[in-house]
């Protein structure tokens, strides 16, 4: 993973993969796309009825496609993460990989007319996807992992976040 991470974090790709054009990491913002599409698909499976099948399938496909650039931006940040947090990031990435494979499998099953299998795979994929989201939130909210342009440090005039000492 490290060679890919380093390649994605080099100029000129780093302007996009690390969010340098925005001044902060792009990965957290991109995660809303696959999460939203996949959650919507599972919701349609649960409460949408037969008329929602095609829409759920389309949402799964779009979610899986949107997961690709999301994963690449996460990989680009890999070498930027301090060692203790990199273990959490590894678990986050692994769970997301499992979720993506299961959601893609759900899409394929539906395309082949195996709707019940597709629904089952989509529901199963929700478990690692949710766990990965919890770990991602932990990385950013608790461990304060994320790429931020140093130019923004001068703007820190508001209340400071109290970090735990343990």
PDB file of C-alpha atoms in Angstrom:
ATOM      1  CA  UNK A   1       0.000   0.000   0.000  1.00  0.00           C
ATOM      2  CA  UNK A   2       2.871   2.387   0.756  1.00  0.00           C
ATOM      3  CA  UNK A   3       4.119   2.729  -2.872  1.00  0.00           C
ATOM      4  CA  UNK A   4       0.585   3.538  -4.049  1.00  0.00           C
ATOM      5  CA  UNK A   5       0.113   5.941  -1.161  1.00  0.00           C
ATOM      6  CA  UNK A   6       3.342   7.748  -1.970  1.00  0.00           C
ATOM      7  CA  UNK A   7       2.493   7.915  -5.677  1.00  0.00           C
ATOM      8  CA  UNK A   8      -0.929   9.430  -4.973  1.00  0.00           C
ATOM      9  CA  UNK A   9       0.549  11.958  -2.529  1.00  0.00           C
ATOM     10  CA  UNK A  10       3.102  13.376  -5.021  1.00  0.00           C
ATOM     11  CA  UNK A  11       2.631  16.438  -7.207  1.00  0.00           C
ATOM     12  CA  UNK A  12       0.568  17.028  -9.260  1.00  0.00           C
ATOM     13  CA  UNK A  13      -1.865  14.372  -7.983  1.00  0.00           C
ATOM     14  CA  UNK A  14      -1.560  15.566  -4.385  1.00  0.00           C
ATOM     15  CA  UNK A  15      -3.457  18.738  -5.247  1.00  0.00           C
ATOM     16  CA  UNK A  16      -6.544  16.553  -5.611  1.00  0.00           C
ATOM     17  CA  UNK A  17      -5.899  13.373  -3.638  1.00  0.00           C
ATOM     18  CA  UNK A  18      -4.805  15.225  -0.492  1.00  0.00           C
ATOM     19  CA  UNK A  19      -7.169  18.140  -1.014  1.00  0.00           C
ATOM     20  CA  UNK A  20      -4.424  20.738  -1.283  1.00  0.00           C
ATOM     21  CA  UNK A  21      -6.599  22.828  -3.581  1.00  0.00           C
ATOM     22  CA  UNK A  22      -9.142  23.060  -0.724  1.00  0.00           C
ATOM     23  CA  UNK A  23      -6.689  23.439   2.148  1.00  0.00           C
ATOM     24  CA  UNK A  24      -7.911  20.290   3.901  1.00  0.00           C
ATOM     25  CA  UNK A  25      -8.330  16.586   3.264  1.00  0.00           C
ATOM     26  CA  UNK A  26     -10.915  15.660   0.639  1.00  0.00           C
ATOM     27  CA  UNK A  27     -11.349  12.068   1.823  1.00  0.00           C
ATOM     28  CA  UNK A  28     -13.799  12.796   4.672  1.00  0.00           C
ATOM     29  CA  UNK A  29     -16.060  14.781   2.347  1.00  0.00           C
ATOM     30  CA  UNK A  30     -16.039  12.092  -0.333  1.00  0.00           C
ATOM     31  CA  UNK A  31     -17.113   9.412   2.141  1.00  0.00           C
ATOM     32  CA  UNK A  32     -20.601  10.921   2.206  1.00  0.00           C
ATOM     33  CA  UNK A  33     -21.187   9.766  -1.367  1.00  0.00           C
ATOM     34  CA  UNK A  34     -20.854   5.969  -1.088  1.00  0.00           C
ATOM     35  CA  UNK A  35     -22.340   5.988   2.419  1.00  0.00           C
ATOM     36  CA  UNK A  36     -25.355   7.961   1.224  1.00  0.00           C
ATOM     37  CA  UNK A  37     -25.930   5.908  -1.921  1.00  0.00           C
ATOM     38  CA  UNK A  38     -25.519   2.576  -0.156  1.00  0.00           C
ATOM     39  CA  UNK A  39     -27.680   3.573   2.812  1.00  0.00           C
ATOM     40  CA  UNK A  40     -30.391   4.754   0.439  1.00  0.00           C
ATOM     41  CA  UNK A  41     -30.263   1.453  -1.460  1.00  0.00           C
ATOM     42  CA  UNK A  42     -30.593  -0.584   1.738  1.00  0.00           C
ATOM     43  CA  UNK A  43     -33.442   1.652   2.894  1.00  0.00           C
ATOM     44  CA  UNK A  44     -35.266   1.063  -0.392  1.00  0.00           C
ATOM     45  CA  UNK A  45     -34.710  -2.675   0.020  1.00  0.00           C
ATOM     46  CA  UNK A  46     -36.292  -2.595   3.476  1.00  0.00           C
ATOM     47  CA  UNK A  47     -39.241  -0.243   2.891  1.00  0.00           C
ATOM     48  CA  UNK A  48     -39.444   0.403  -0.851  1.00  0.00           C
ATOM     49  CA  UNK A  49     -41.196  -2.696  -2.096  1.00  0.00           C
ATOM     50  CA  UNK A  50     -40.909  -4.249  -5.564  1.00  0.00           C
ATOM     51  CA  UNK A  51     -41.225  -0.902  -7.357  1.00  0.00           C
ATOM     52  CA  UNK A  52     -37.995   0.300  -5.709  1.00  0.00           C
ATOM     53  CA  UNK A  53     -35.791  -2.573  -6.884  1.00  0.00           C
ATOM     54  CA  UNK A  54     -34.367  -0.821  -9.933  1.00  0.00           C
ATOM     55  CA  UNK A  55     -33.642   2.350  -7.993  1.00  0.00           C
ATOM     56  CA  UNK A  56     -31.907   0.381  -5.231  1.00  0.00           C
ATOM     57  CA  UNK A  57     -29.750  -1.364  -7.827  1.00  0.00           C
ATOM     58  CA  UNK A  58     -28.801   1.946  -9.443  1.00  0.00           C
ATOM     59  CA  UNK A  59     -27.907   3.429  -6.067  1.00  0.00           C
ATOM     60  CA  UNK A  60     -25.660   0.434  -5.351  1.00  0.00           C
ATOM     61  CA  UNK A  61     -23.859   0.908  -8.661  1.00  0.00           C
ATOM     62  CA  UNK A  62     -23.360   4.641  -8.143  1.00  0.00           C
ATOM     63  CA  UNK A  63     -22.244   4.042  -4.562  1.00  0.00           C
ATOM     64  CA  UNK A  64     -19.675   1.499  -5.653  1.00  0.00           C
ATOM     65  CA  UNK A  65     -18.339   3.802  -8.372  1.00  0.00           C
ATOM     66  CA  UNK A  66     -18.127   6.715  -5.932  1.00  0.00           C
ATOM     67  CA  UNK A  67     -16.241   4.502  -3.459  1.00  0.00           C
ATOM     68  CA  UNK A  68     -13.288   4.252  -5.854  1.00  0.00           C
ATOM     69  CA  UNK A  69     -12.097   7.894  -5.677  1.00  0.00           C
ATOM     70  CA  UNK A  70     -12.996   7.905  -1.990  1.00  0.00           C
ATOM     71  CA  UNK A  71     -10.700   4.939  -1.395  1.00  0.00           C
ATOM     72  CA  UNK A  72      -7.914   6.494  -3.486  1.00  0.00           C
ATOM     73  CA  UNK A  73      -7.976   9.689  -1.418  1.00  0.00           C
ATOM     74  CA  UNK A  74      -7.827   7.594   1.746  1.00  0.00           C
ATOM     75  CA  UNK A  75      -4.846   5.671   0.400  1.00  0.00           C
ATOM     76  CA  UNK A  76      -3.143   8.964  -0.505  1.00  0.00           C
ATOM     77  CA  UNK A  77      -3.329  10.008   3.161  1.00  0.00           C
ATOM     78  CA  UNK A  78      -1.899   6.681   4.362  1.00  0.00           C
ATOM     79  CA  UNK A  79       1.723   7.773   4.784  1.00  0.00           C
ATOM     80  CA  UNK A  80       0.632  11.019   6.430  1.00  0.00           C
ATOM     81  CA  UNK A  81      -0.944   9.211   9.390  1.00  0.00           C
ATOM     82  CA  UNK A  82       1.092   8.787  12.601  1.00  0.00           C
ATOM     83  CA  UNK A  83       1.978   5.205  13.562  1.00  0.00           C
ATOM     84  CA  UNK A  84      -0.521   4.534  16.381  1.00  0.00           C
ATOM     85  CA  UNK A  85      -3.385   5.902  14.303  1.00  0.00           C
ATOM     86  CA  UNK A  86      -2.302   3.945  11.235  1.00  0.00           C
ATOM     87  CA  UNK A  87      -3.510   0.730  12.902  1.00  0.00           C
ATOM     88  CA  UNK A  88      -6.996   2.218  13.252  1.00  0.00           C
ATOM     89  CA  UNK A  89      -6.752   3.459   9.649  1.00  0.00           C
ATOM     90  CA  UNK A  90      -5.806  -0.055   8.515  1.00  0.00           C
ATOM     91  CA  UNK A  91      -8.889  -1.512  10.195  1.00  0.00           C
ATOM     92  CA  UNK A  92     -10.983   1.319   8.695  1.00  0.00           C
ATOM     93  CA  UNK A  93      -9.655   0.542   5.203  1.00  0.00           C
ATOM     94  CA  UNK A  94     -10.096  -3.220   5.586  1.00  0.00           C
ATOM     95  CA  UNK A  95     -13.704  -2.883   6.748  1.00  0.00           C
ATOM     96  CA  UNK A  96     -14.445  -0.486   3.896  1.00  0.00           C
ATOM     97  CA  UNK A  97     -12.903  -2.956   1.449  1.00  0.00           C
ATOM     98  CA  UNK A  98     -15.146  -5.740   2.735  1.00  0.00           C
ATOM     99  CA  UNK A  99     -18.192  -3.460   2.522  1.00  0.00           C
ATOM    100  CA  UNK A 100     -17.327  -2.388  -1.022  1.00  0.00           C
ATOM    101  CA  UNK A 101     -16.915  -5.994  -2.196  1.00  0.00           C
ATOM    102  CA  UNK A 102     -20.234  -6.988  -0.605  1.00  0.00           C
ATOM    103  CA  UNK A 103     -22.088  -3.982  -2.052  1.00  0.00           C
ATOM    104  CA  UNK A 104     -20.571  -4.669  -5.482  1.00  0.00           C
ATOM    105  CA  UNK A 105     -21.637  -8.305  -5.115  1.00  0.00           C
ATOM    106  CA  UNK A 106     -25.125  -7.125  -4.251  1.00  0.00           C
ATOM    107  CA  UNK A 107     -25.202  -5.075  -7.441  1.00  0.00           C
ATOM    108  CA  UNK A 108     -23.981  -8.005  -9.552  1.00  0.00           C
ATOM    109  CA  UNK A 109     -26.488 -10.408  -7.979  1.00  0.00           C
ATOM    110  CA  UNK A 110     -29.347  -8.048  -8.807  1.00  0.00           C
ATOM    111  CA  UNK A 111     -28.121  -7.633 -12.385  1.00  0.00           C
ATOM    112  CA  UNK A 112     -28.260 -11.412 -12.709  1.00  0.00           C
ATOM    113  CA  UNK A 113     -31.846 -11.530 -11.424  1.00  0.00           C
ATOM    114  CA  UNK A 114     -30.964 -12.823  -7.958  1.00  0.00           C
ATOM    115  CA  UNK A 115     -32.690 -10.049  -6.057  1.00  0.00           C
ATOM    116  CA  UNK A 116     -32.983 -11.832  -2.680  1.00  0.00           C
ATOM    117  CA  UNK A 117     -29.245 -12.636  -2.711  1.00  0.00           C
ATOM    118  CA  UNK A 118     -28.538  -9.017  -3.612  1.00  0.00           C
ATOM    119  CA  UNK A 119     -30.626  -7.738  -0.721  1.00  0.00           C
ATOM    120  CA  UNK A 120     -28.887 -10.137   1.657  1.00  0.00           C
ATOM    121  CA  UNK A 121     -25.456  -9.000   0.490  1.00  0.00           C
ATOM    122  CA  UNK A 122     -26.487  -5.357   0.824  1.00  0.00           C
ATOM    123  CA  UNK A 123     -27.722  -5.881   4.365  1.00  0.00           C
ATOM    124  CA  UNK A 124     -24.562  -7.806   5.255  1.00  0.00           C
ATOM    125  CA  UNK A 125     -22.400  -5.041   3.756  1.00  0.00           C
ATOM    126  CA  UNK A 126     -24.028  -2.499   6.045  1.00  0.00           C
ATOM    127  CA  UNK A 127     -22.299  -4.048   9.078  1.00  0.00           C
ATOM    128  CA  UNK A 128     -18.652  -3.508   8.021  1.00  0.00           C
ATOM    129  CA  UNK A 129     -19.578  -0.191   6.378  1.00  0.00           C
ATOM    130  CA  UNK A 130     -21.001   1.090   9.652  1.00  0.00           C
ATOM    131  CA  UNK A 131     -18.023  -0.182  11.648  1.00  0.00           C
ATOM    132  CA  UNK A 132     -15.666   1.492   9.155  1.00  0.00           C
ATOM    133  CA  UNK A 133     -17.595   4.741   9.521  1.00  0.00           C
ATOM    134  CA  UNK A 134     -17.238   4.591  13.298  1.00  0.00           C
ATOM    135  CA  UNK A 135     -13.476   4.100  12.960  1.00  0.00           C
ATOM    136  CA  UNK A 136     -13.219   6.925  10.416  1.00  0.00           C
ATOM    137  CA  UNK A 137     -15.099   9.213  12.776  1.00  0.00           C
ATOM    138  CA  UNK A 138     -12.803   8.141  15.587  1.00  0.00           C
ATOM    139  CA  UNK A 139      -9.744   8.993  13.500  1.00  0.00           C
ATOM    140  CA  UNK A 140     -10.954  12.493  12.697  1.00  0.00           C
ATOM    141  CA  UNK A 141     -12.950  13.369  15.804  1.00  0.00           C
ATOM    142  CA  UNK A 142     -10.948  11.740  18.594  1.00  0.00           C
ATOM    143  CA  UNK A 143      -7.473  11.168  17.178  1.00  0.00           C
ATOM    144  CA  UNK A 144      -7.525  14.421  15.140  1.00  0.00           C
ATOM    145  CA  UNK A 145      -6.096  12.732  12.058  1.00  0.00           C
ATOM    146  CA  UNK A 146      -6.511  14.678   8.848  1.00  0.00           C
ATOM    147  CA  UNK A 147      -4.607  16.770   6.411  1.00  0.00           C
ATOM    148  CA  UNK A 148      -4.860  20.497   6.888  1.00  0.00           C
ATOM    149  CA  UNK A 149      -2.932  23.198   5.096  1.00  0.00           C
ATOM    150  CA  UNK A 150      -0.535  24.983   7.508  1.00  0.00           C
ATOM    151  CA  UNK A 151      -1.793  28.326   6.209  1.00  0.00           C
ATOM    152  CA  UNK A 152      -5.006  27.733   8.152  1.00  0.00           C
ATOM    153  CA  UNK A 153      -3.161  27.542  11.482  1.00  0.00           C
ATOM    154  CA  UNK A 154      -3.128  31.353  11.665  1.00  0.00           C
ATOM    155  CA  UNK A 155      -6.935  31.286  11.542  1.00  0.00           C
ATOM    156  CA  UNK A 156      -7.214  29.368  14.828  1.00  0.00           C
ATOM    157  CA  UNK A 157      -8.666  32.187  16.911  1.00  0.00           C
ATOM    158  CA  UNK A 158     -11.764  30.425  18.237  1.00  0.00           C
ATOM    159  CA  UNK A 159     -12.113  28.025  21.145  1.00  0.00           C
ATOM    160  CA  UNK A 160      -9.448  25.345  21.162  1.00  0.00           C
ATOM    161  CA  UNK A 161     -10.326  21.659  21.348  1.00  0.00           C
ATOM    162  CA  UNK A 162      -9.249  20.105  24.629  1.00  0.00           C
ATOM    163  CA  UNK A 163      -7.456  16.854  23.794  1.00  0.00           C
ATOM    164  CA  UNK A 164      -7.466  13.985  26.262  1.00  0.00           C
ATOM    165  CA  UNK A 165      -4.130  13.473  28.016  1.00  0.00           C
ATOM    166  CA  UNK A 166      -4.274   9.685  28.210  1.00  0.00           C
TER     167      UNK A 166
END
